[in-house]
mmCIF file of C-alpha atoms in Angstrom:
data_model
loop_
_atom_site.group_PDB
_atom_site.id
_atom_site.type_symbol
_atom_site.label_atom_id
_atom_site.label_comp_id
_atom_site.label_asym_id
_atom_site.label_seq_id
_atom_site.Cartn_x
_atom_site.Cartn_y
_atom_site.Cartn_z
ATOM 1 C CA MET Z 1 72.619 99.316 99.800
ATOM 2 C CA THR Z 2 70.123 96.545 99.983
ATOM 3 C CA ASN Z 3 70.359 93.279 98.110
ATOM 4 C CA GLN Z 4 67.266 94.307 96.035
ATOM 5 C CA GLN Z 5 68.978 97.652 95.126
ATOM 6 C CA GLU Z 6 72.079 95.764 94.258
ATOM 7 C CA GLN Z 7 70.242 93.460 92.012
ATOM 8 C CA ALA Z 8 68.471 96.309 90.271
ATOM 9 C CA LYS Z 9 71.873 98.028 89.698
ATOM 10 C CA THR Z 10 73.233 94.794 88.187
ATOM 11 C CA VAL Z 11 70.227 94.426 85.859
ATOM 12 C CA ALA Z 12 70.596 97.998 84.699
ATOM 13 C CA LEU Z 13 74.350 97.486 84.038
ATOM 14 C CA GLU Z 14 73.813 94.303 82.134
ATOM 15 C CA ALA Z 15 71.363 96.129 79.816
ATOM 16 C CA LEU Z 16 74.161 98.296 78.457
ATOM 17 C CA PRO Z 17 76.260 97.166 75.488
ATOM 18 C CA LEU Z 18 79.110 96.084 77.878
ATOM 19 C CA ARG Z 19 82.050 94.192 76.577
ATOM 20 C CA ASP Z 20 81.569 90.352 77.045
ATOM 21 C CA ASN Z 21 84.705 90.047 79.198
ATOM 22 C CA LEU Z 22 83.464 92.677 81.658
ATOM 23 C CA ARG Z 23 80.018 91.223 82.292
ATOM 24 C CA GLY Z 24 79.647 89.705 85.717
ATOM 25 C CA GLN Z 25 82.842 91.391 86.977
ATOM 26 C CA PHE Z 26 83.127 93.413 90.102
ATOM 27 C CA PRO Z 27 85.098 96.574 90.678
ATOM 28 C CA TYR Z 28 88.249 96.334 92.811
ATOM 29 C CA GLY Z 29 87.907 97.691 96.358
ATOM 30 C CA ALA Z 30 88.507 96.791 99.924
ATOM 31 C CA PRO Z 31 85.834 97.449 102.491
ATOM 32 C CA GLN Z 32 85.815 101.172 103.529
ATOM 33 C CA LEU Z 33 84.297 101.048 107.005
ATOM 34 C CA GLU Z 34 84.367 103.484 109.913
ATOM 35 C CA VAL Z 35 86.451 101.629 112.528
ATOM 36 C CA THR Z 36 88.926 102.527 115.333
ATOM 37 C CA HIS Z 37 91.811 100.553 113.756
ATOM 38 C CA LEU Z 38 92.069 100.454 109.922
ATOM 39 C CA LEU Z 39 94.505 97.705 109.039
ATOM 40 C CA ASN Z 40 93.311 96.244 105.833
ATOM 41 C CA THR Z 41 94.873 98.237 102.920
ATOM 42 C CA ASN Z 42 98.595 98.199 103.729
ATOM 43 C CA GLU Z 43 98.758 101.947 104.062
ATOM 44 C CA ASN Z 44 101.529 103.601 106.049
ATOM 45 C CA THR Z 45 99.278 104.432 109.045
ATOM 46 C CA HIS Z 46 101.746 107.069 110.307
ATOM 47 C CA PRO Z 47 100.627 110.590 109.461
ATOM 48 C CA VAL Z 48 102.597 112.635 106.859
ATOM 49 C CA PRO Z 49 105.270 114.675 108.915
ATOM 50 C CA GLN Z 50 104.290 118.161 109.358
ATOM 51 C CA VAL Z 51 107.516 119.498 107.609
ATOM 52 C CA VAL Z 52 106.506 117.429 104.568
ATOM 53 C CA ALA Z 53 102.948 118.503 104.629
ATOM 54 C CA ASP Z 54 103.949 122.066 104.831
ATOM 55 C CA ALA Z 55 106.467 121.698 101.836
ATOM 56 C CA ILE Z 56 103.661 120.086 99.754
ATOM 57 C CA GLY Z 57 101.216 122.702 100.668
ATOM 58 C CA LYS Z 58 103.614 125.475 99.620
ATOM 59 C CA ALA Z 59 104.419 123.622 96.359
ATOM 60 C CA VAL Z 60 100.803 123.098 95.535
ATOM 61 C CA HIS Z 61 99.938 126.827 96.335
ATOM 62 C CA THR Z 62 102.608 127.867 93.896
ATOM 63 C CA ALA Z 63 101.396 125.460 91.254
ATOM 64 C CA ALA Z 64 97.917 126.653 91.634
ATOM 65 C CA THR Z 65 98.845 130.129 90.215
ATOM 66 C CA SER Z 66 99.460 128.550 86.901
ATOM 67 C CA LEU Z 67 96.670 125.995 86.603
ATOM 68 C CA ASN Z 68 95.324 127.917 83.561
ATOM 69 C CA ARG Z 69 98.344 126.154 81.652
ATOM 70 C CA TYR Z 70 98.951 122.516 81.033
ATOM 71 C CA PRO Z 71 101.565 120.789 83.119
ATOM 72 C CA ASP Z 72 104.860 119.645 81.886
ATOM 73 C CA ARG Z 73 103.821 116.649 79.784
ATOM 74 C CA GLU Z 74 107.212 114.899 80.427
ATOM 75 C CA PHE Z 75 107.266 115.608 84.167
ATOM 76 C CA THR Z 76 110.958 116.031 83.736
ATOM 77 C CA GLU Z 77 111.961 117.246 87.245
ATOM 78 C CA LEU Z 78 109.908 114.442 88.825
ATOM 79 C CA ARG Z 79 111.559 111.795 86.647
ATOM 80 C CA GLN Z 80 115.064 113.228 87.630
ATOM 81 C CA ARG Z 81 114.150 113.132 91.321
ATOM 82 C CA LEU Z 82 112.831 109.608 91.121
ATOM 83 C CA ALA Z 83 115.885 108.406 89.301
ATOM 84 C CA ALA Z 84 118.092 110.003 91.955
ATOM 85 C CA TYR Z 85 116.227 108.333 94.631
ATOM 86 C CA LEU Z 86 116.396 104.919 92.972
ATOM 87 C CA GLY Z 87 120.091 105.102 92.263
ATOM 88 C CA HIS Z 88 121.690 102.298 90.347
ATOM 89 C CA GLU Z 89 122.998 104.738 87.713
ATOM 90 C CA LEU Z 90 119.492 105.358 86.502
ATOM 91 C CA THR Z 91 118.604 108.663 84.690
ATOM 92 C CA GLU Z 92 115.309 110.336 83.942
ATOM 93 C CA ASN Z 93 115.301 108.428 80.599
ATOM 94 C CA ASN Z 94 114.802 105.181 82.578
ATOM 95 C CA VAL Z 95 111.964 106.445 84.685
ATOM 96 C CA TRP Z 96 108.235 106.678 84.053
ATOM 97 C CA ALA Z 97 105.285 107.728 86.331
ATOM 98 C CA ALA Z 98 101.545 107.807 86.451
ATOM 99 C CA ASN Z 99 98.632 108.200 88.818
ATOM 100 C CA GLY Z 100 99.424 105.363 91.093
ATOM 101 C CA SER Z 101 101.185 102.023 90.215
ATOM 102 C CA ASN Z 102 98.008 100.663 88.947
ATOM 103 C CA GLU Z 103 97.997 103.107 86.189
ATOM 104 C CA VAL Z 104 101.629 102.392 85.448
ATOM 105 C CA LEU Z 105 100.785 98.635 85.099
ATOM 106 C CA GLN Z 106 97.667 99.469 82.978
ATOM 107 C CA GLN Z 107 99.912 101.532 80.503
ATOM 108 C CA VAL Z 108 102.231 98.565 80.245
ATOM 109 C CA LEU Z 109 99.287 96.464 79.355
ATOM 110 C CA GLN Z 110 98.049 98.972 76.889
ATOM 111 C CA ALA Z 111 101.471 99.152 75.143
ATOM 112 C CA PHE Z 112 102.328 95.338 75.242
ATOM 113 C CA GLY Z 113 99.093 93.611 75.789
ATOM 114 C CA GLY Z 114 95.672 93.713 74.291
ATOM 115 C CA PRO Z 115 93.462 91.486 72.119
ATOM 116 C CA GLY Z 116 95.339 88.260 71.106
ATOM 117 C CA ARG Z 117 97.991 88.817 73.749
ATOM 118 C CA LYS Z 118 98.617 87.203 77.258
ATOM 119 C CA VAL Z 119 99.762 88.201 80.569
ATOM 120 C CA LEU Z 120 100.942 85.543 83.079
ATOM 121 C CA SER Z 121 101.025 85.939 86.889
ATOM 122 C CA PHE Z 122 101.234 83.537 89.842
ATOM 123 C CA PRO Z 123 98.209 83.609 92.239
ATOM 124 C CA PRO Z 124 97.797 84.159 95.114
ATOM 125 C CA THR Z 125 99.053 87.655 94.128
ATOM 126 C CA TYR Z 126 97.857 91.226 93.675
ATOM 127 C CA SER Z 127 94.245 90.957 92.769
ATOM 128 C CA MET Z 128 94.347 93.959 90.401
ATOM 129 C CA TYR Z 129 96.356 91.986 87.796
ATOM 130 C CA PRO Z 130 93.386 90.023 86.253
ATOM 131 C CA LEU Z 131 91.226 93.236 86.359
ATOM 132 C CA LEU Z 132 93.881 95.292 84.633
ATOM 133 C CA ALA Z 133 94.122 92.461 82.015
ATOM 134 C CA SER Z 134 90.345 92.401 81.566
ATOM 135 C CA GLY Z 135 90.249 96.173 81.191
ATOM 136 C CA THR Z 136 92.793 96.079 78.362
ATOM 137 C CA ASN Z 137 91.269 92.949 76.673
ATOM 138 C CA THR Z 138 94.502 90.940 77.542
ATOM 139 C CA GLU Z 139 94.099 87.216 78.240
ATOM 140 C CA TYR Z 140 95.002 86.569 81.893
ATOM 141 C CA ILE Z 141 96.803 83.270 82.638
ATOM 142 C CA SER Z 142 96.869 82.108 86.210
ATOM 143 C CA GLY Z 143 100.261 80.445 86.984
ATOM 144 C CA VAL Z 144 100.647 77.949 89.878
ATOM 145 C CA ARG Z 145 102.652 78.247 93.119
ATOM 146 C CA ALA Z 146 103.598 75.515 95.521
ATOM 147 C CA ASP Z 147 101.241 74.629 98.383
ATOM 148 C CA ASP Z 148 103.246 76.966 100.655
ATOM 149 C CA PHE Z 149 102.952 79.730 97.995
ATOM 150 C CA THR Z 150 106.548 79.762 96.964
ATOM 151 C CA LEU Z 151 107.822 79.816 93.478
ATOM 152 C CA THR Z 152 111.079 78.400 92.355
ATOM 153 C CA PRO Z 153 113.122 79.462 89.279
ATOM 154 C CA ASP Z 154 112.704 76.293 87.496
ATOM 155 C CA GLU Z 155 108.971 76.125 87.984
ATOM 156 C CA ALA Z 156 108.483 79.744 87.039
ATOM 157 C CA ALA Z 157 110.467 79.344 83.969
ATOM 158 C CA ARG Z 158 108.637 76.205 82.887
ATOM 159 C CA GLN Z 159 105.370 77.919 83.139
ATOM 160 C CA VAL Z 160 106.626 80.784 80.971
ATOM 161 C CA LYS Z 161 107.787 78.326 78.318
ATOM 162 C CA ASP Z 162 104.509 76.490 78.477
ATOM 163 C CA THR Z 163 102.283 79.553 78.145
ATOM 164 C CA ALA Z 164 104.406 81.859 75.930
ATOM 165 C CA PRO Z 165 103.071 85.033 77.522
ATOM 166 C CA ASP Z 166 103.612 88.589 76.174
ATOM 167 C CA ILE Z 167 103.865 89.951 79.675
ATOM 168 C CA VAL Z 168 104.772 88.469 83.115
ATOM 169 C CA PHE Z 169 103.854 90.149 86.358
ATOM 170 C CA LEU Z 170 105.991 89.063 89.344
ATOM 171 C CA CYS Z 171 104.916 90.723 92.652
ATOM 172 C CA SER Z 172 107.810 90.912 95.016
ATOM 173 C CA PRO Z 173 107.306 91.243 97.964
ATOM 174 C CA ASN Z 174 104.203 89.395 97.082
ATOM 175 C CA ASN Z 175 100.734 90.608 97.953
ATOM 176 C CA PRO Z 176 99.000 89.160 99.859
ATOM 177 C CA THR Z 177 101.678 86.625 101.221
ATOM 178 C CA GLY Z 178 104.298 89.237 101.881
ATOM 179 C CA THR Z 179 107.397 87.281 100.883
ATOM 180 C CA ALA Z 180 109.943 88.573 98.345
ATOM 181 C CA LEU Z 181 110.972 86.500 95.314
ATOM 182 C CA GLY Z 182 114.631 85.655 94.924
ATOM 183 C CA LEU Z 183 116.382 87.389 91.975
ATOM 184 C CA ASP Z 184 117.083 83.964 90.521
ATOM 185 C CA VAL Z 185 113.321 83.664 89.877
ATOM 186 C CA VAL Z 186 113.305 86.944 87.994
ATOM 187 C CA GLU Z 187 116.407 85.973 85.969
ATOM 188 C CA ALA Z 188 114.806 82.630 85.133
ATOM 189 C CA VAL Z 189 111.549 84.195 83.912
ATOM 190 C CA TYR Z 190 113.302 86.764 81.852
ATOM 191 C CA GLN Z 191 115.594 84.157 80.196
ATOM 192 C CA ALA Z 192 112.590 81.760 79.594
ATOM 193 C CA GLY Z 193 110.680 84.731 77.983
ATOM 194 C CA GLU Z 194 113.498 85.541 75.551
ATOM 195 C CA GLN Z 195 112.097 83.471 72.750
ATOM 196 C CA PHE Z 196 108.770 85.097 73.097
ATOM 197 C CA ASN Z 197 110.079 88.715 73.517
ATOM 198 C CA THR Z 198 108.196 88.756 76.887
ATOM 199 C CA ILE Z 199 107.953 91.970 78.902
ATOM 200 C CA VAL Z 200 108.715 91.005 82.604
ATOM 201 C CA VAL Z 201 107.365 93.338 85.270
ATOM 202 C CA VAL Z 202 108.540 93.121 88.797
ATOM 203 C CA ASP Z 203 105.981 94.913 91.038
ATOM 204 C CA GLU Z 204 108.048 96.144 94.132
ATOM 205 C CA ALA Z 205 105.376 98.285 95.747
ATOM 206 C CA TYR Z 206 106.579 97.184 99.294
ATOM 207 C CA GLU Z 207 110.333 96.973 98.554
ATOM 208 C CA GLU Z 208 111.356 99.556 101.114
ATOM 209 C CA PHE Z 209 110.115 97.287 103.929
ATOM 210 C CA SER Z 210 112.186 94.260 102.811
ATOM 211 C CA LEU Z 211 114.192 92.163 105.279
ATOM 212 C CA SER Z 212 117.883 92.684 105.426
ATOM 213 C CA GLY Z 213 119.633 90.952 102.591
ATOM 214 C CA THR Z 214 116.714 91.048 100.180
ATOM 215 C CA LYS Z 215 117.841 92.490 96.888
ATOM 216 C CA SER Z 216 115.735 94.666 94.512
ATOM 217 C CA ALA Z 217 115.288 93.722 90.882
ATOM 218 C CA LEU Z 218 116.758 97.173 90.125
ATOM 219 C CA THR Z 219 120.023 95.369 90.285
ATOM 220 C CA LEU Z 220 119.042 93.345 87.161
ATOM 221 C CA LEU Z 221 118.053 96.144 84.841
ATOM 222 C CA GLN Z 222 121.398 96.639 83.044
ATOM 223 C CA GLY Z 223 121.276 94.716 79.815
ATOM 224 C CA ARG Z 224 117.785 93.575 80.136
ATOM 225 C CA GLU Z 225 115.699 96.074 77.956
ATOM 226 C CA ARG Z 226 112.393 94.250 78.559
ATOM 227 C CA LEU Z 227 112.616 94.221 82.308
ATOM 228 C CA ILE Z 228 110.510 96.603 84.316
ATOM 229 C CA VAL Z 229 110.620 97.410 88.047
ATOM 230 C CA SER Z 230 107.538 99.225 89.229
ATOM 231 C CA ARG Z 231 107.354 101.145 92.561
ATOM 232 C CA THR Z 232 104.975 103.446 94.383
ATOM 233 C CA MET Z 233 104.883 106.519 96.751
ATOM 234 C CA SER Z 234 101.784 105.155 98.421
ATOM 235 C CA LYS Z 235 103.377 102.774 100.950
ATOM 236 C CA ALA Z 236 106.707 103.693 102.485
ATOM 237 C CA PHE Z 237 106.338 107.301 101.592
ATOM 238 C CA ALA Z 238 102.895 107.511 103.223
ATOM 239 C CA LEU Z 239 101.407 109.315 100.173
ATOM 240 C CA ALA Z 240 98.586 106.952 99.191
ATOM 241 C CA GLY Z 241 96.364 109.937 98.692
ATOM 242 C CA ALA Z 242 98.768 111.589 96.349
ATOM 243 C CA ARG Z 243 98.443 108.694 93.827
ATOM 244 C CA LEU Z 244 101.914 108.562 92.370
ATOM 245 C CA GLY Z 245 103.414 105.338 91.014
ATOM 246 C CA TYR Z 246 106.489 104.975 88.947
ATOM 247 C CA LEU Z 247 108.787 102.482 87.177
ATOM 248 C CA ALA Z 248 112.321 102.032 86.089
ATOM 249 C CA THR Z 249 113.148 100.259 82.854
ATOM 250 C CA SER Z 250 114.969 100.774 79.499
ATOM 251 C CA PRO Z 251 114.500 104.084 77.637
ATOM 252 C CA GLN Z 252 112.882 102.132 74.820
ATOM 253 C CA VAL Z 253 110.226 100.888 77.082
ATOM 254 C CA THR Z 254 109.408 104.539 78.455
ATOM 255 C CA ASP Z 255 109.180 105.567 74.783
ATOM 256 C CA ALA Z 256 106.661 102.806 74.170
ATOM 257 C CA LEU Z 257 104.587 104.063 77.263
ATOM 258 C CA ARG Z 258 104.510 107.553 75.785
ATOM 259 C CA LEU Z 259 102.400 106.087 72.908
ATOM 260 C CA VAL Z 260 99.529 105.141 75.208
ATOM 261 C CA ARG Z 261 99.592 107.722 78.004
ATOM 262 C CA LEU Z 262 96.822 110.294 78.047
ATOM 263 C CA PRO Z 263 97.874 113.841 77.279
ATOM 264 C CA TYR Z 264 99.266 115.603 80.341
ATOM 265 C CA HIS Z 265 98.213 112.647 82.479
ATOM 266 C CA LEU Z 266 100.156 113.873 85.496
ATOM 267 C CA SER Z 267 98.421 117.082 86.758
ATOM 268 C CA ALA Z 268 100.501 120.089 87.853
ATOM 269 C CA ILE Z 269 99.266 119.537 91.428
ATOM 270 C CA THR Z 270 100.457 115.793 91.543
ATOM 271 C CA GLN Z 271 103.846 116.796 90.198
ATOM 272 C CA ALA Z 272 104.295 119.586 92.646
ATOM 273 C CA ALA Z 273 103.237 117.294 95.577
ATOM 274 C CA ALA Z 274 105.600 114.519 94.519
ATOM 275 C CA ASN Z 275 108.523 116.802 93.902
ATOM 276 C CA ALA Z 276 108.067 118.521 97.230
ATOM 277 C CA ALA Z 277 107.901 115.079 98.921
ATOM 278 C CA LEU Z 278 111.015 113.824 97.287
ATOM 279 C CA GLU Z 279 112.936 116.811 98.807
ATOM 280 C CA HIS Z 280 112.271 115.165 102.193
ATOM 281 C CA VAL Z 281 113.017 111.468 101.477
ATOM 282 C CA ASP Z 282 114.776 110.853 104.719
ATOM 283 C CA VAL Z 283 111.912 112.309 106.832
ATOM 284 C CA LEU Z 284 109.273 110.434 104.892
ATOM 285 C CA LEU Z 285 111.090 107.091 105.280
ATOM 286 C CA ALA Z 286 111.820 107.609 108.910
ATOM 287 C CA THR Z 287 108.899 105.555 109.913
ATOM 288 C CA VAL Z 288 109.929 102.426 107.832
ATOM 289 C CA ASP Z 289 112.173 100.913 110.550
ATOM 290 C CA GLU Z 290 109.296 101.414 113.146
ATOM 291 C CA ILE Z 291 106.825 99.688 110.838
ATOM 292 C CA LYS Z 292 109.251 96.881 110.221
ATOM 293 C CA ALA Z 293 109.697 96.392 113.966
ATOM 294 C CA GLN Z 294 105.835 96.181 114.445
ATOM 295 C CA ARG Z 295 105.618 93.726 111.495
ATOM 296 C CA ASP Z 296 108.217 91.474 113.205
ATOM 297 C CA ARG Z 297 106.423 91.839 116.476
ATOM 298 C CA ILE Z 298 103.193 90.737 114.790
ATOM 299 C CA VAL Z 299 105.059 87.673 113.385
ATOM 300 C CA HIS Z 300 106.522 86.782 116.746
ATOM 301 C CA GLU Z 301 103.278 87.118 118.660
ATOM 302 C CA LEU Z 302 101.252 85.167 116.148
ATOM 303 C CA GLU Z 303 103.719 82.269 116.386
ATOM 304 C CA GLU Z 304 103.279 82.430 120.216
ATOM 305 C CA MET Z 305 99.494 82.048 119.648
ATOM 306 C CA GLY Z 306 100.105 78.930 117.650
ATOM 307 C CA LEU Z 307 99.338 80.556 114.311
ATOM 308 C CA LYS Z 308 101.376 80.345 111.172
ATOM 309 C CA PRO Z 309 102.576 83.755 109.828
ATOM 310 C CA ALA Z 310 104.368 83.818 106.529
ATOM 311 C CA VAL Z 311 107.826 85.408 106.347
ATOM 312 C CA SER Z 312 107.192 89.052 105.508
ATOM 313 C CA ASP Z 313 109.320 91.407 103.356
ATOM 314 C CA SER Z 314 106.504 93.881 103.410
ATOM 315 C CA ASN Z 315 104.545 96.147 105.774
ATOM 316 C CA PHE Z 316 101.817 93.477 106.422
ATOM 317 C CA VAL Z 317 101.619 89.903 107.670
ATOM 318 C CA PHE Z 318 99.792 86.968 105.936
ATOM 319 C CA PHE Z 319 98.803 84.399 108.566
ATOM 320 C CA GLY Z 320 96.674 81.359 109.276
ATOM 321 C CA TRP Z 321 95.469 78.605 110.111
ATOM 322 C CA PHE Z 322 91.737 79.059 110.792
ATOM 323 C CA GLU Z 323 88.844 76.687 110.132
ATOM 324 C CA ASP Z 324 86.712 79.727 109.462
ATOM 325 C CA ALA Z 325 88.976 82.768 108.571
ATOM 326 C CA HIS Z 326 86.054 85.041 107.817
ATOM 327 C CA ALA Z 327 84.475 84.398 111.266
ATOM 328 C CA VAL Z 328 87.841 85.610 112.720
ATOM 329 C CA TRP Z 329 87.723 88.673 110.480
ATOM 330 C CA GLN Z 330 84.332 89.508 111.676
ATOM 331 C CA GLY Z 331 85.198 88.970 115.356
ATOM 332 C CA LEU Z 332 88.051 91.461 114.885
ATOM 333 C CA LEU Z 333 85.810 93.933 113.136
ATOM 334 C CA ASP Z 334 83.175 93.636 115.967
ATOM 335 C CA ARG Z 335 86.134 94.808 118.247
ATOM 336 C CA GLY Z 336 86.938 97.806 116.028
ATOM 337 C CA VAL Z 337 89.824 96.201 114.087
ATOM 338 C CA LEU Z 338 89.533 95.887 110.333
ATOM 339 C CA ILE Z 339 92.009 93.633 108.627
ATOM 340 C CA ARG Z 340 91.808 91.943 105.184
ATOM 341 C CA ASP Z 341 89.981 88.804 104.381
ATOM 342 C CA VAL Z 342 91.872 88.124 101.044
ATOM 343 C CA GLY Z 343 89.638 85.185 100.039
ATOM 344 C CA ILE Z 344 92.287 82.551 100.621
ATOM 345 C CA PRO Z 345 90.838 79.752 102.604
ATOM 346 C CA HIS Z 346 91.972 79.661 106.315
ATOM 347 C CA HIS Z 347 94.148 82.852 105.946
ATOM 348 C CA LEU Z 348 93.962 86.552 106.732
ATOM 349 C CA ARG Z 349 96.292 89.621 106.319
ATOM 350 C CA VAL Z 350 96.965 92.426 108.676
ATOM 351 C CA THR Z 351 98.814 95.786 108.011
ATOM 352 C CA ALA Z 352 101.636 96.590 110.397
ATOM 353 C CA GLY Z 353 100.744 99.931 111.723
ATOM 354 C CA THR Z 354 101.785 102.012 114.808
ATOM 355 C CA ALA Z 355 102.722 100.347 118.044
ATOM 356 C CA GLU Z 356 99.232 101.233 119.454
ATOM 357 C CA GLU Z 357 97.385 99.765 116.413
ATOM 358 C CA THR Z 358 99.495 96.565 116.550
ATOM 359 C CA THR Z 359 98.654 96.170 120.282
ATOM 360 C CA ALA Z 360 94.904 96.685 119.652
ATOM 361 C CA PHE Z 361 95.061 94.016 116.861
ATOM 362 C CA LEU Z 362 96.824 91.516 118.921
ATOM 363 C CA VAL Z 363 94.711 91.997 122.036
ATOM 364 C CA ALA Z 364 91.526 91.667 119.841
ATOM 365 C CA LEU Z 365 92.848 88.529 118.132
ATOM 366 C CA ARG Z 366 93.538 86.823 121.482
ATOM 367 C CA GLU Z 367 90.025 87.644 122.509
ATOM 368 C CA VAL Z 368 88.602 86.180 119.275
ATOM 369 C CA ILE Z 369 90.640 83.050 119.532
ATOM 370 C CA SER Z 370 89.690 82.539 123.145
ATOM 371 C CA ALA Z 371 86.040 83.043 122.400
#
């Protein structure tokens, strides 16, 4: 699309009675380009194992015979399977799911945010948070991290007390920096929010890739009825195309989400695919260790190049320092490798893919740096 076409499109959009807080906004989306090595959206680049694909195909085929009927509105079997996967003595009453973790987070904002309410998060972090806030007319408050992008318990708690948010989003491992928060940060934020009845959401989309010793916020759920831990089947499970996100929390929070969910929001096809996949958890997660090995390889080789990669508990690596990060991004793209320019000066982010993809990225980066 040309610049002139883009301008005409913008003018046409602005002519509509759009809500004021949506004017001038841009939809979320990473570049979707045809390249040899696609390493910009943190997908699991390994294909779905054939045994899992076959099981999903069979389950979807069976579900297709009854598509004239609405699906199970409560997706009970799926919640039971997800609870069993998560463990920690959770039951289906603690679990909720939707079409991707973005819809899960949107439902949290619909239930607990809205006009006159505030959500606090700590950039640089997942760029969908302010967009979800805008879409639900919830005021978004940008918290502050240290210069090295870390967040201490005391500083996080202070900002909660200063801003009195209705919701706090904590991304751990954080996207785009990749590093997990200590559970002491989660505890401090939850305690600081007690006086405001604050809902605390820990977004653990990448938790399965965490370094040894990193603990999940699932361990904190007991006795904290306003704590939510969100997850996804898009990353470690290699099911980004299935669009299945979920969360664990107290039964009263899942009851609140029932008030805002659309009727039958999880299709019979989605439920069938997810249930079939969860029968093969070990097979689906077999690539996690290989991905972690490639991530650690990237970190090691970037350090050898004199660059500064962040500690990563995820399936991607955030790294710098570049005078012109976008020029490096373009140089990689010219060589068929698409990574992510996350808009943070001097830094880029790359997904840890297969061994072959990692090699292609590292070779191309060395060429770009040399040039």
